N, CA and C of each residue as an Amber inpcrd file, in Angstrom:
protein
   606
  10.4640000  14.4120000  -1.7610000   9.7930000  14.3180000  -2.4200000
   9.5390000  13.4500000  -3.1750000  11.0190000  12.6810000  -4.0090000
  10.8940000  11.5780000  -4.6550000  11.1260000  10.3580000  -3.6970000
  11.1910000  10.5340000  -2.2780000  11.1380000   9.3160000  -1.4450000
   9.8830000   8.8860000  -1.0510000   8.9100000   9.5390000  -1.0250000
   7.5620000   9.4600000  -0.7190000   6.8960000   9.0970000  -2.0420000
   7.2560000   9.5670000  -2.9850000   6.7430000   9.4130000  -4.4750000
   7.0330000   7.6490000  -4.5840000   8.3840000   7.5060000  -4.6560000
   8.4060000   5.9580000  -4.9610000   8.0110000   5.0370000  -4.0270000
   8.0880000   5.0500000  -2.7390000   7.0500000   4.6640000  -1.7990000
   5.8280000   4.2130000  -1.6500000   5.3810000   5.1820000  -2.0400000
   3.7880000   5.2310000  -2.3520000   3.5110000   4.2250000  -3.9710000
   4.3350000   4.2720000  -4.8720000   4.6110000   3.5830000  -6.1050000
   4.8170000   1.9880000  -5.4100000   5.7370000   1.8390000  -4.7690000
   6.1030000   0.6800000  -4.1030000   5.2740000  -0.4140000  -3.3530000
   4.5400000   0.8100000  -2.3340000   3.2800000   0.0440000  -1.7710000
   2.2670000  -0.1830000  -2.5710000   1.5990000   0.6650000  -3.3900000
   0.6540000   0.4900000  -4.3640000   0.5370000  -1.1140000  -5.1570000
   1.8300000  -1.2320000  -5.6020000   2.1290000  -2.5230000  -6.5230000
   1.5870000  -3.9480000  -5.7900000   2.1110000  -3.9880000  -4.6570000
   1.4330000  -5.1110000  -3.9860000  -0.0280000  -5.1010000  -3.6120000
  -0.5290000  -4.0530000  -3.0850000  -1.8980000  -3.8510000  -2.8940000
  -2.5040000  -3.8710000  -3.7960000  -2.2610000  -3.4990000  -5.3520000
  -3.0020000  -3.6950000  -6.3310000  -3.0010000  -5.1060000  -6.7190000
  -1.6840000  -5.6080000  -6.8060000  -2.0780000  -7.1660000  -6.8890000
  -3.0370000  -7.6690000  -6.3350000  -3.0400000  -7.8520000  -5.0740000
  -3.9040000  -8.6180000  -4.1680000  -5.2180000  -8.0790000  -4.5370000
  -5.5300000  -7.0780000  -4.6570000  -7.0430000  -6.3070000  -4.7030000
  -7.3280000  -7.0390000  -6.3530000  -6.3580000  -7.3820000  -7.0470000
  -7.0240000  -7.7480000  -8.4410000  -7.2390000  -8.8600000  -8.7210000
  -6.5220000  -9.5360000  -7.8930000  -6.7040000 -11.2030000  -8.1010000
  -7.7830000 -11.6290000  -8.6110000  -7.7280000 -13.0830000  -8.8800000
  -9.0420000 -13.9100000  -9.2380000  -9.7650000 -14.2400000  -7.9220000
 -11.1200000 -13.8640000  -8.0040000 -11.6340000 -14.2030000  -6.9570000
 -11.5170000 -15.9790000  -6.2900000 -11.5520000 -16.8460000  -7.4380000
 -11.3020000 -18.1540000  -6.9070000  -9.9500000 -18.0750000  -6.0060000
  -9.0720000 -17.2060000  -5.9060000  -7.7820000 -17.7540000  -5.1800000
  -7.6520000 -17.5090000  -3.5370000  -7.5620000 -18.3570000  -2.9460000
  -7.9790000 -18.5700000  -1.6290000  -9.1820000 -19.1350000  -0.9870000
  -9.2180000 -19.6490000  -0.2570000 -10.0460000 -20.7980000   0.1760000
 -11.4270000 -19.6460000   0.9290000 -10.6280000 -19.0630000   1.7940000
 -11.3150000 -17.6110000   2.7480000 -12.1050000 -16.9040000   1.9380000
 -11.7430000 -16.3480000   0.4810000 -12.3530000 -15.5870000  -0.1880000
 -13.8100000 -16.3200000  -0.6530000 -13.5280000 -17.5270000  -0.9500000
 -14.9600000 -17.9600000  -1.3740000 -15.6730000 -18.3210000  -0.1530000
 -15.2540000 -18.6140000   0.6610000 -15.9930000 -19.0360000   1.9670000
 -16.5320000 -17.9670000   2.8470000 -15.7160000 -16.9800000   3.1340000
 -16.4900000 -16.1610000   3.9480000 -16.2370000 -14.5270000   3.2530000
 -15.0530000 -14.1940000   2.5990000 -15.0510000 -12.9320000   2.0860000
 -16.1270000 -12.3960000   1.3220000 -16.1540000 -13.0200000   0.3510000
 -17.0910000 -12.7350000  -1.0560000 -18.6380000 -12.8340000  -0.3710000
 -19.1830000 -14.0290000   0.4290000 -20.4680000 -14.0880000   0.8390000
 -20.6240000 -12.8910000   1.9030000 -19.7310000 -12.6440000   2.8180000
 -19.9130000 -11.6390000   3.9240000 -20.1240000 -10.3000000   3.3690000
 -19.4040000 -10.0120000   2.1170000 -19.1720000  -8.9690000   1.7210000
 -20.6240000  -8.6600000   0.7160000 -21.3560000  -9.4850000   0.1760000
 -22.3690000  -9.4520000  -0.5550000 -23.7450000  -9.4930000   0.4620000
 -23.3410000  -9.7850000   2.0600000 -24.4930000  -9.8040000   2.6810000
 -24.4610000  -8.0910000   3.6260000 -23.2570000  -7.7370000   3.3170000
 -23.0380000  -6.4470000   3.9720000 -24.0050000  -5.3910000   2.5880000
 -23.9590000  -5.7740000   1.5560000 -23.9910000  -4.4420000   0.4600000
 -25.6950000  -4.9480000   0.6510000 -26.2090000  -5.8110000   0.6020000
 -27.9630000  -5.8420000   0.9710000 -28.7420000  -5.4770000   2.3890000
 -27.6600000  -5.6090000   3.3760000 -28.1110000  -5.1810000   4.5210000
 -28.5640000  -3.8080000   4.5150000 -29.6260000  -3.5960000   5.4930000
 -30.2130000  -1.9790000   5.8620000 -29.1120000  -0.8730000   6.7330000
 -28.9850000  -2.1320000   7.6650000 -28.2830000  -1.5390000   8.6850000
 -27.0270000  -2.2130000   9.0340000 -25.8390000  -1.8320000   9.8790000
 -24.5110000  -2.3430000  10.4000000 -25.6650000  -3.5620000  11.2950000
 -26.4160000  -3.1650000  12.1240000 -26.8830000  -4.3000000  13.3720000
 -27.3830000  -5.4240000  12.3930000 -28.1190000  -5.2100000  11.3430000
 -28.7130000  -6.1420000  10.9160000 -27.8170000  -7.1170000  10.0520000
 -26.5170000  -6.5840000   9.3980000 -25.4980000  -7.3320000   8.9260000
 -24.8990000  -8.2140000   9.6640000 -24.6890000  -7.5750000  11.3010000
 -24.2090000  -8.0510000  12.3320000 -24.8650000  -9.2860000  12.6230000
 -26.1250000  -9.3020000  12.6900000 -27.2420000 -10.2610000  13.4450000
 -26.9290000 -11.0910000  12.3550000 -27.1260000 -10.9730000  11.0340000
 -26.9710000 -12.0780000   9.7590000 -25.5310000 -12.8210000   9.7700000
 -24.4270000 -12.0480000   9.8690000 -23.2170000 -12.7400000   9.7430000
 -22.7350000 -13.4060000  10.9670000 -22.8080000 -12.4900000  12.1810000
 -22.1410000 -12.6600000  13.6180000 -20.4070000 -13.4270000  12.8610000
 -19.9760000 -12.2890000  12.8830000 -18.5710000 -12.7420000  12.6350000
 -17.5930000 -11.3710000  13.3550000 -16.3680000 -11.1160000  13.3280000
 -15.6220000  -9.9850000  13.6110000 -15.7990000  -9.0430000  13.6320000
 -16.3450000  -8.2830000  14.6050000 -16.7390000  -6.6610000  14.5990000
 -16.1290000  -5.8740000  13.6100000 -14.9210000  -5.7620000  14.0300000
 -13.9150000  -4.8940000  12.9680000 -13.8860000  -5.3190000  11.4940000
 -14.0060000  -6.6800000  11.4770000 -13.7670000  -6.9980000   9.7200000
 -15.3100000  -6.4730000   9.2120000 -16.4410000  -7.0100000   9.9880000
 -17.6340000  -6.5280000   9.2410000 -17.6540000  -5.2530000   9.1100000
 -17.3910000  -4.5110000   9.9550000 -17.3910000  -2.8920000   9.8980000
 -16.9960000  -2.4940000   8.7860000 -15.5550000  -2.9130000   8.3130000
 -14.9620000  -2.8250000   7.3510000 -15.5760000  -3.0700000   5.9900000
 -16.3820000  -4.1990000   6.1720000 -17.1750000  -4.7130000   5.1810000
 -18.0820000  -4.1550000   4.9770000 -18.9300000  -3.6910000   6.0030000
 -20.3700000  -2.7740000   5.6040000 -20.1760000  -1.3980000   5.3860000
 -18.5820000  -0.7040000   5.8710000 -18.4600000   0.5930000   5.4040000
 -17.8940000   0.4110000   3.8200000 -17.4240000  -0.4280000   3.4100000
 -17.1680000  -0.2840000   1.9630000 -18.2120000  -0.8910000   1.1790000
 -19.0050000  -1.4690000   1.6080000 -20.4960000  -1.8880000   0.7870000
 -20.9830000  -0.6770000   0.6130000 -21.0360000   0.5880000   1.5130000
 -21.6790000   1.7190000   1.2110000 -21.5600000   2.2920000   0.0980000
 -20.4120000   1.9730000  -0.6000000 -20.0050000   2.7350000  -1.7880000
 -19.9570000   2.0600000  -3.0500000 -20.0050000   0.5450000  -2.8860000
 -19.5570000  -0.4360000  -4.0180000 -19.8960000  -1.5230000  -3.6520000
 -20.2180000  -2.3600000  -4.8010000 -20.5360000  -4.0230000  -4.4230000
 -19.3900000  -4.6080000  -5.1590000 -18.1600000  -4.0660000  -5.7510000
 -16.9610000  -4.5770000  -6.1270000 -16.1380000  -4.7140000  -5.1080000
 -16.0550000  -6.0870000  -5.0580000 -14.9870000  -6.8270000  -4.0180000
 -13.4830000  -6.3080000  -4.2410000 -13.1210000  -5.8110000  -5.1830000
 -11.7730000  -5.4520000  -5.4520000 -11.8360000  -4.1600000  -4.4740000
 -12.5150000  -3.3390000  -3.9510000 -12.0090000  -2.1150000  -3.2070000
 -12.1790000  -2.9210000  -1.6950000 -12.9820000  -3.8620000  -1.2870000
 -12.6980000  -4.6520000   0.0340000 -11.0140000  -4.9420000   0.0960000
 -10.7650000  -5.7910000  -0.9790000  -9.4150000  -6.0610000  -0.7650000
  -8.4650000  -5.0050000  -1.2710000  -8.7440000  -3.8500000  -1.6530000
  -7.7300000  -2.8820000  -1.8960000  -7.5640000  -2.3410000  -0.3050000
  -8.5940000  -2.0300000   0.2650000  -8.6250000  -1.3510000   1.0100000
  -8.2510000  -2.2200000   2.5410000  -8.3960000  -3.2380000   2.5820000
  -7.5260000  -3.9550000   3.3320000  -6.0790000  -4.4220000   3.5260000
  -5.8400000  -4.4240000   2.0800000  -4.4810000  -4.6120000   2.0850000
  -3.5510000  -3.4040000   2.1910000  -4.3240000  -2.3460000   2.0920000
  -3.7260000  -0.7500000   1.8210000  -3.5430000  -0.4880000   3.5400000
  -4.7690000  -1.0760000   4.3470000  -4.5210000  -1.1180000   5.8840000
  -3.2140000  -1.9600000   6.2560000  -3.0000000  -2.8480000   5.8950000
  -1.9230000  -4.1740000   6.0820000  -0.5390000  -3.2010000   5.6710000
  -0.7150000  -3.1990000   4.5220000   0.6530000  -2.8050000   4.0690000
   1.0660000  -1.4860000   4.8190000   0.1240000  -0.5340000   5.1020000
   0.3490000   1.2970000   5.8170000   0.9390000   0.7510000   7.1200000
   0.2260000  -0.4060000   7.7010000   0.6640000  -0.5650000   9.1110000
   2.1780000  -1.1150000   9.3480000   2.6270000  -2.4720000   8.3350000
   3.7250000  -2.4090000   8.4490000   4.8500000  -1.4420000   8.1020000
   4.2300000  -0.7200000   7.1500000   5.3440000   0.2270000   6.3700000
   5.5740000   1.6770000   7.6290000   4.5910000   1.3630000   8.5430000
   4.7420000   2.5840000   9.7230000   5.6430000   2.2610000  10.5790000
   5.6340000   1.0090000  11.1890000   6.4280000   0.2650000  12.0160000
   7.8910000   0.2610000  11.2070000   7.9920000  -0.2530000  10.0880000
   9.1340000  -0.1550000   9.1510000   9.9630000   1.0870000   9.3680000
   8.9890000   2.4710000   9.2040000   9.4180000   3.7790000   9.0830000
  10.1800000   4.2650000  10.3400000   9.1930000   3.7770000  11.3770000
   9.5970000   3.9100000  12.8450000  11.1960000   3.4450000  13.3230000
  11.1840000   2.3180000  12.7490000  12.9450000   1.8980000  12.7680000
  13.7260000   1.7580000  11.8750000  13.3070000   2.7540000  11.0140000
  14.4930000   3.0650000   9.8410000  15.7380000   3.0530000  10.1000000
  15.7750000   3.4990000  11.4170000  17.5760000   3.5230000  11.9340000
  18.3340000   2.4600000  12.1520000  17.6340000   1.4570000  12.5800000
  18.0040000   0.4470000  13.3470000  17.9940000  -0.9630000  12.1270000
  16.8350000  -0.7180000  11.3730000  16.6130000  -1.8750000  10.4580000
  16.2560000  -0.8030000   8.8140000  16.8570000  -1.3080000   7.9310000
  16.6540000  -0.9800000   6.3600000  14.7460000  -0.8540000   6.0410000
  14.4000000   0.0740000   6.1470000  12.8550000  -0.5430000   5.4500000
  12.3860000  -1.5560000   4.5490000  13.4430000  -1.2030000   3.6450000
  13.2090000  -2.4310000   2.3340000  12.8380000  -3.6550000   2.8970000
  13.9380000  -3.8520000   4.0170000  14.1990000  -4.9830000   4.5350000
  12.8750000  -5.8410000   5.4560000  12.7760000  -4.8400000   6.1840000
  11.0470000  -4.9550000   6.8680000  10.1540000  -5.2130000   6.0900000
   9.8000000  -4.7740000   5.0330000   8.6850000  -5.0590000   4.3150000
   8.8390000  -6.0560000   3.5210000  10.2280000  -6.2500000   2.6520000
  10.7570000  -7.7330000   2.2430000  10.4620000  -8.7190000   2.9950000
  10.5310000  -8.6430000   4.4920000  10.2560000  -9.7360000   5.2000000
   8.8080000  -9.9880000   5.2240000   7.6890000  -8.8810000   5.6960000
   6.3130000  -9.1730000   5.3740000   6.1550000 -10.0570000   3.9960000
   6.5740000  -9.3920000   2.9720000   6.0580000  -9.8110000   1.7080000
   6.4460000 -11.3600000   1.3180000   7.5220000 -11.6060000   2.0660000
   7.9390000 -13.1690000   1.6820000   7.0720000 -14.2270000   2.5210000
   6.9480000 -13.8190000   3.7750000   6.3220000 -14.3590000   4.7620000
   5.0090000 -14.2950000   5.1860000   4.2020000 -12.9000000   4.9560000
   2.6310000 -13.0410000   5.2340000   2.1400000 -12.6360000   3.9220000
   2.7770000 -12.0540000   2.7790000   1.8080000 -11.3130000   2.0760000
   0.9060000 -12.5180000   1.0290000   1.5320000 -13.7810000   0.7690000
   0.7880000 -14.7290000   0.0320000  -0.1960000 -15.3080000   1.3450000
  -0.3920000 -15.3250000   2.4350000  -1.1480000 -15.5410000   3.4030000
  -2.6630000 -14.7220000   2.9830000  -2.1270000 -13.4170000   3.0600000
  -3.4020000 -12.5240000   3.0300000  -4.2230000 -13.1430000   2.1930000
  -3.7730000 -13.5430000   0.7910000  -4.5500000 -14.0530000   0.0440000
  -5.6340000 -14.5530000   0.4140000  -5.2460000 -15.7430000   1.4570000
  -6.5660000 -16.5120000   1.9430000  -6.9020000 -16.2620000   3.3990000
  -5.8100000 -16.1220000   4.2610000  -6.4550000 -15.8400000   5.7060000
  -6.3950000 -14.4910000   6.2160000  -7.5350000 -13.9670000   5.3920000
  -7.7730000 -12.4750000   5.4020000  -8.0490000 -11.8470000   6.6130000
  -8.9120000 -12.5430000   7.5410000  -9.1880000 -11.7930000   8.8470000
  -7.6690000 -12.0250000   9.7900000  -7.1380000 -13.1170000   9.6280000
  -6.4540000 -13.4590000  10.8480000  -5.0700000 -12.6170000  10.1380000
  -4.7510000 -12.2500000   9.0480000  -3.6750000 -11.4500000   8.3670000
  -3.8230000 -10.1170000   8.8440000  -4.9430000  -9.4970000   8.8480000
  -5.2760000  -8.3950000   9.0680000  -4.9460000  -8.2370000  10.4230000
  -5.3380000  -9.0540000  11.3370000  -5.1740000  -9.2130000  12.9070000
  -3.9220000  -8.8490000  13.2690000  -3.1120000  -9.9240000  12.5880000
  -1.6440000 -10.1190000  12.8070000  -0.7910000  -8.6250000  12.4510000
  -1.2980000  -7.9110000  11.3300000  -0.5330000  -6.5660000  11.3090000
  -1.1740000  -5.9980000  12.3290000  -1.9930000  -5.5770000  12.7340000
  -2.6840000  -4.9550000  13.7730000  -1.7720000  -5.1670000  15.4760000
  -1.3110000  -6.4700000  15.5330000  -0.3750000  -6.8600000  16.6510000
   0.9160000  -6.2730000  16.3610000   1.1940000  -6.4610000  15.2510000
   2.8470000  -6.0980000  14.7610000   2.5910000  -4.3560000  15.1880000
   1.7740000  -3.6280000  15.1550000   1.7570000  -2.1660000  15.0450000
   1.9110000  -2.1210000  16.9590000   0.9480000  -2.6900000  17.6690000
   1.0580000  -2.9880000  18.8200000   1.8210000  -3.2690000  19.7070000
   2.7400000  -4.2980000  18.9740000   3.8900000  -4.5390000  19.7060000
   5.0660000  -3.6750000  19.9480000   4.8610000  -2.5690000  18.5980000
   5.7090000  -1.2560000  18.5140000   5.5140000  -0.8830000  19.6350000
   4.1680000  -0.3920000  19.9580000   4.0510000   0.5080000  21.1670000
   4.2190000  -0.4740000  22.3580000   4.1950000  -1.7310000  22.7550000
   4.2630000  -2.0990000  23.9030000   5.8120000  -2.0230000  24.0100000
   6.7370000  -2.1410000  23.2810000   8.1510000  -2.2350000  23.4560000
   8.7750000  -0.8350000  23.6930000   7.9040000  -0.0450000  23.4720000
   8.0640000   1.5930000  23.7120000   7.2370000   2.1350000  24.8390000
   6.4380000   1.1280000  25.8740000   6.0730000   1.6160000  26.7770000
   4.6970000   2.2780000  26.7650000   4.1630000   2.0780000  25.4930000
   3.0020000   2.7090000  25.7170000   1.8610000   2.0780000  25.8270000
   1.7320000   1.5930000  27.0680000   0.7830000  -0.0130000  27.1740000
  -0.7650000   0.5970000  26.6380000  -1.0790000   1.8580000  27.0300000
  -2.4780000   2.2920000  26.6790000  -2.7050000   2.0650000  25.5480000
  -2.1360000   2.3380000  24.6580000  -2.0040000   2.1590000  23.0250000
  -1.9790000   0.2310000  22.8040000  -1.2300000   0.1670000  23.1730000
  -1.1260000  -1.3920000  22.9190000  -2.3100000  -2.1420000  23.2630000
  -2.5500000  -1.7270000  24.5600000  -3.8640000  -2.6920000  25.0060000
  -5.5250000  -2.4060000  24.1620000  -5.3710000  -0.9960000  23.6350000
  -6.1740000  -0.4180000  22.4570000  -6.1570000  -1.0470000  21.0910000
  -5.1480000  -1.5960000  20.8780000  -4.9110000  -2.0800000  19.5180000
  -5.2240000  -3.4510000  20.1610000  -4.6790000  -4.0130000  20.7060000
  -5.1820000  -5.3890000  21.1160000  -6.6970000  -5.6390000  21.4220000
  -7.4340000  -5.0670000  21.8750000  -8.7750000  -4.9930000  21.6450000
  -9.5530000  -5.2840000  20.1220000  -8.8660000  -3.9840000  19.1660000
  -9.1020000  -3.9480000  17.6790000  -9.0600000  -5.1860000  17.2010000
  -7.5410000  -5.5640000  17.7090000  -6.9420000  -6.8270000  17.1480000
  -8.1700000  -8.1270000  17.2630000  -8.4610000  -8.1720000  18.8060000
  -9.6220000  -9.2810000  19.1260000 -10.7640000  -9.1310000  18.2080000
 -11.0350000  -7.8770000  17.8640000 -12.4040000  -7.8690000  17.3880000
 -12.4360000  -7.9760000  15.8910000 -10.9360000  -8.2330000  15.1890000
 -11.0900000  -8.6330000  13.8920000 -10.7180000 -10.2680000  14.0530000
 -10.1450000 -10.6720000  14.6680000  -9.9510000 -12.3170000  14.8990000
  -9.2190000 -12.5400000  16.1760000  -9.9900000 -13.6720000  16.7100000
  -9.7770000 -13.9710000  18.1880000  -8.5980000 -14.8610000  18.2450000
  -7.8390000 -15.3520000  17.4180000  -6.1580000 -15.7450000  17.6140000
  -5.5640000 -14.8610000  18.1960000  -5.8310000 -13.8330000  18.0410000
  -4.7230000 -12.4900000  18.2850000  -4.5170000 -12.2060000  19.6700000
  -5.5410000 -13.4600000  20.5890000  -5.3990000 -13.1450000  21.9600000
  -3.9300000 -13.7130000  22.6460000  -3.1170000 -14.5040000  21.4980000
  -2.0340000 -15.0370000  21.8530000  -1.0340000 -13.7200000  22.1720000
  -1.3260000 -12.9650000  21.4990000  -0.0820000 -11.8500000  21.6630000
  -0.3600000 -11.1870000  22.7530000  -1.0240000 -11.3030000  23.5270000
  -1.2880000 -10.9720000  24.9330000  -0.1690000 -11.3260000  25.9540000
   0.4590000 -12.4800000  25.3380000   1.5510000 -13.1860000  25.9420000
   2.5170000 -12.2880000  26.3410000   2.6710000 -11.1970000  25.3950000
   3.8880000 -10.0910000  25.4450000   3.6630000  -9.3930000  26.8540000
   2.4610000  -8.8450000  27.1620000   2.0070000  -8.2630000  28.3490000
   2.3240000  -9.1600000  29.5200000   2.0670000 -10.5700000  29.3420000
   1.9470000 -11.4070000  30.3620000   3.6930000 -11.5360000  30.6430000
   4.1230000 -11.8000000  29.8410000   6.0880000 -12.2280000  29.6220000
   6.6940000 -10.9410000  30.2600000   6.4860000 -10.0590000  29.8050000
   6.7320000  -8.3470000  30.4780000   6.5950000  -8.4010000  32.1060000
   5.2480000  -8.5980000  32.3760000   4.8440000  -8.6020000  33.6660000
   5.4260000  -9.4810000  34.4540000   5.5380000 -10.9690000  34.3030000
   6.4410000 -11.6350000  34.9950000   7.7470000 -11.3880000  35.3960000
   8.0520000 -10.9530000  33.6580000   9.9350000 -10.4660000  34.1800000
  10.1100000  -9.3440000  34.9060000   9.2410000  -8.4000000  35.3160000
   9.5130000  -7.5500000  36.4160000   9.1650000  -8.0580000  37.7590000
   8.7710000  -8.8300000  38.1570000   8.5010000  -9.7230000  39.3320000
   9.5510000  -9.3190000  39.6630000   9.6080000  -9.1110000  41.3220000
  10.8640000  -8.6500000  41.7350000  11.3230000 -10.1700000  42.9430000
  10.2740000 -10.3930000  43.2860000  10.3430000 -12.0360000  43.9180000
  10.3030000 -13.1860000  43.3510000  11.7620000 -13.6830000  43.3660000
  12.4390000 -14.6920000  42.4480000  11.4300000 -16.0140000  42.1480000
  11.0800000 -16.4260000  43.6350000  10.2530000 -17.5700000  44.0250000
   8.7090000 -17.2730000  43.1310000   8.4390000 -16.3740000  43.5320000
   6.8480000 -16.1070000  42.5300000   7.1170000 -15.9690000  41.2460000
   7.9010000 -15.4520000  40.6830000   8.4790000 -15.3030000  39.2510000
   8.4400000 -17.0640000  38.7840000   9.5550000 -17.7950000  39.2000000
   9.4150000 -19.0750000  38.8450000   8.1950000 -19.7290000  39.0540000
   7.2820000 -19.5260000  40.4140000   6.0320000 -20.3440000  40.5680000
   4.9240000 -19.8360000  39.4660000   5.2590000 -18.3320000  38.8830000
   4.0280000 -18.2520000  38.0270000   4.4710000 -18.8660000  36.7960000
   5.8790000 -18.7000000  36.3040000   6.5040000 -19.2630000  35.0000000
   6.0410000 -20.9620000  34.8770000   5.9470000 -21.6900000  35.7780000
   5.9890000 -23.1090000  35.9000000   4.2140000 -23.3640000  35.9040000
   3.5860000 -22.0140000  36.4420000   1.8120000 -22.3630000  36.8300000
   1.4670000 -22.0930000  34.9410000   2.1590000 -21.3080000  34.4180000
   1.8320000 -20.6220000  33.0130000   1.8820000 -21.8020000  32.1040000
   3.0410000 -22.4310000  32.5650000   3.7230000 -23.6720000  31.2300000
   2.5830000 -24.8460000  31.2830000   2.1640000 -24.9670000  32.5530000
   1.5440000 -26.2390000  32.9140000   0.1410000 -25.8280000  32.2900000
  -0.2430000 -24.4450000  32.4310000  -1.7530000 -23.8350000  31.6920000
  -1.9610000 -24.1800000  30.0970000  -0.6490000 -23.5310000  29.8050000
  -0.4700000 -23.7060000  28.6450000  -0.5760000 -25.0140000  27.9540000
   0.1050000 -25.7670000  28.5740000   0.3030000 -27.2530000  27.5870000
  -1.3240000 -27.6270000  27.9330000  -1.7790000 -27.5150000  29.1220000
  -3.0600000 -28.1460000  29.0590000  -3.9710000 -27.4970000  28.1610000
  -3.9420000 -26.3040000  27.7680000  -4.7520000 -25.6390000  26.8480000
  -4.5050000 -26.2190000  25.5870000  -3.2640000 -26.5400000  25.0530000
  -2.9010000 -27.0810000  23.9500000  -3.5710000 -28.4800000  23.6840000
  -3.5850000 -29.2310000  25.0040000  -3.9650000 -30.7440000  24.8950000
  -5.5840000 -30.6210000  24.8540000  -6.2340000 -29.7280000  25.8330000
  -7.8390000 -29.5380000  25.7460000  -8.0320000 -29.2630000  24.3080000
  -7.4690000 -28.1630000  23.6160000  -7.8670000 -27.3610000  22.2440000
  -7.1140000 -28.1140000  21.0450000  -6.3510000 -29.0330000  20.9950000
  -5.6940000 -29.7280000  20.1250000  -6.1290000 -29.8940000  18.9310000
  -7.3790000 -30.0160000  18.4760000  -8.3530000 -30.1280000  17.1310000
  -7.9650000 -28.9930000  16.6770000  -8.7270000 -27.8560000  17.4260000
  -9.0560000 -26.4570000  17.4060000  -7.6530000 -25.8580000  16.5170000
  -6.7560000 -26.2280000  17.6240000  -5.2250000 -25.4240000  17.1000000
  -5.1310000 -26.1270000  15.6150000  -4.8880000 -27.3580000  15.6430000
  -4.5030000 -27.9890000  14.5200000  -5.3530000 -27.2040000  13.2110000
């Protein structure tokens, strides 16, 4: 009981701090978080909202759902942070016998937590791929693919995480020549994508 009590307290602190921050903290908050949430609040239906905003569907749905109950941006941040911290903790708990839970959460807080103040949609998509990867390495490919679709509908950059699936498929090829040919082909393809979309990637 004490374990779960202190766990909830420990998770609530960073969740509350992220939710209660000044609205001017983070460029993306002023660029799309606040305007999108306000648009959701005044929309009569989700499809009207989707037509007006034209953003990532999972993120829009969360916005719209929260806006049905309140117009306070605090609760949108609170829900998003709760989902992100919850997903990170889920994976940390699953691997508690290999890695201390505090260590996994600490790594997330030092590497990703401050980024979630700004790149909100992308941070949310990253945590979904974090959970998806857990299912991937445990051979639960259907759950992995389902979560990756949700991640893609949260932010398109999560498409790079399909590389897990591609690399795994290549590694399992029995024909050595086909394996190396595929690796070379994908390498040139990847370099070509980087060159073509270098401005977007930057």
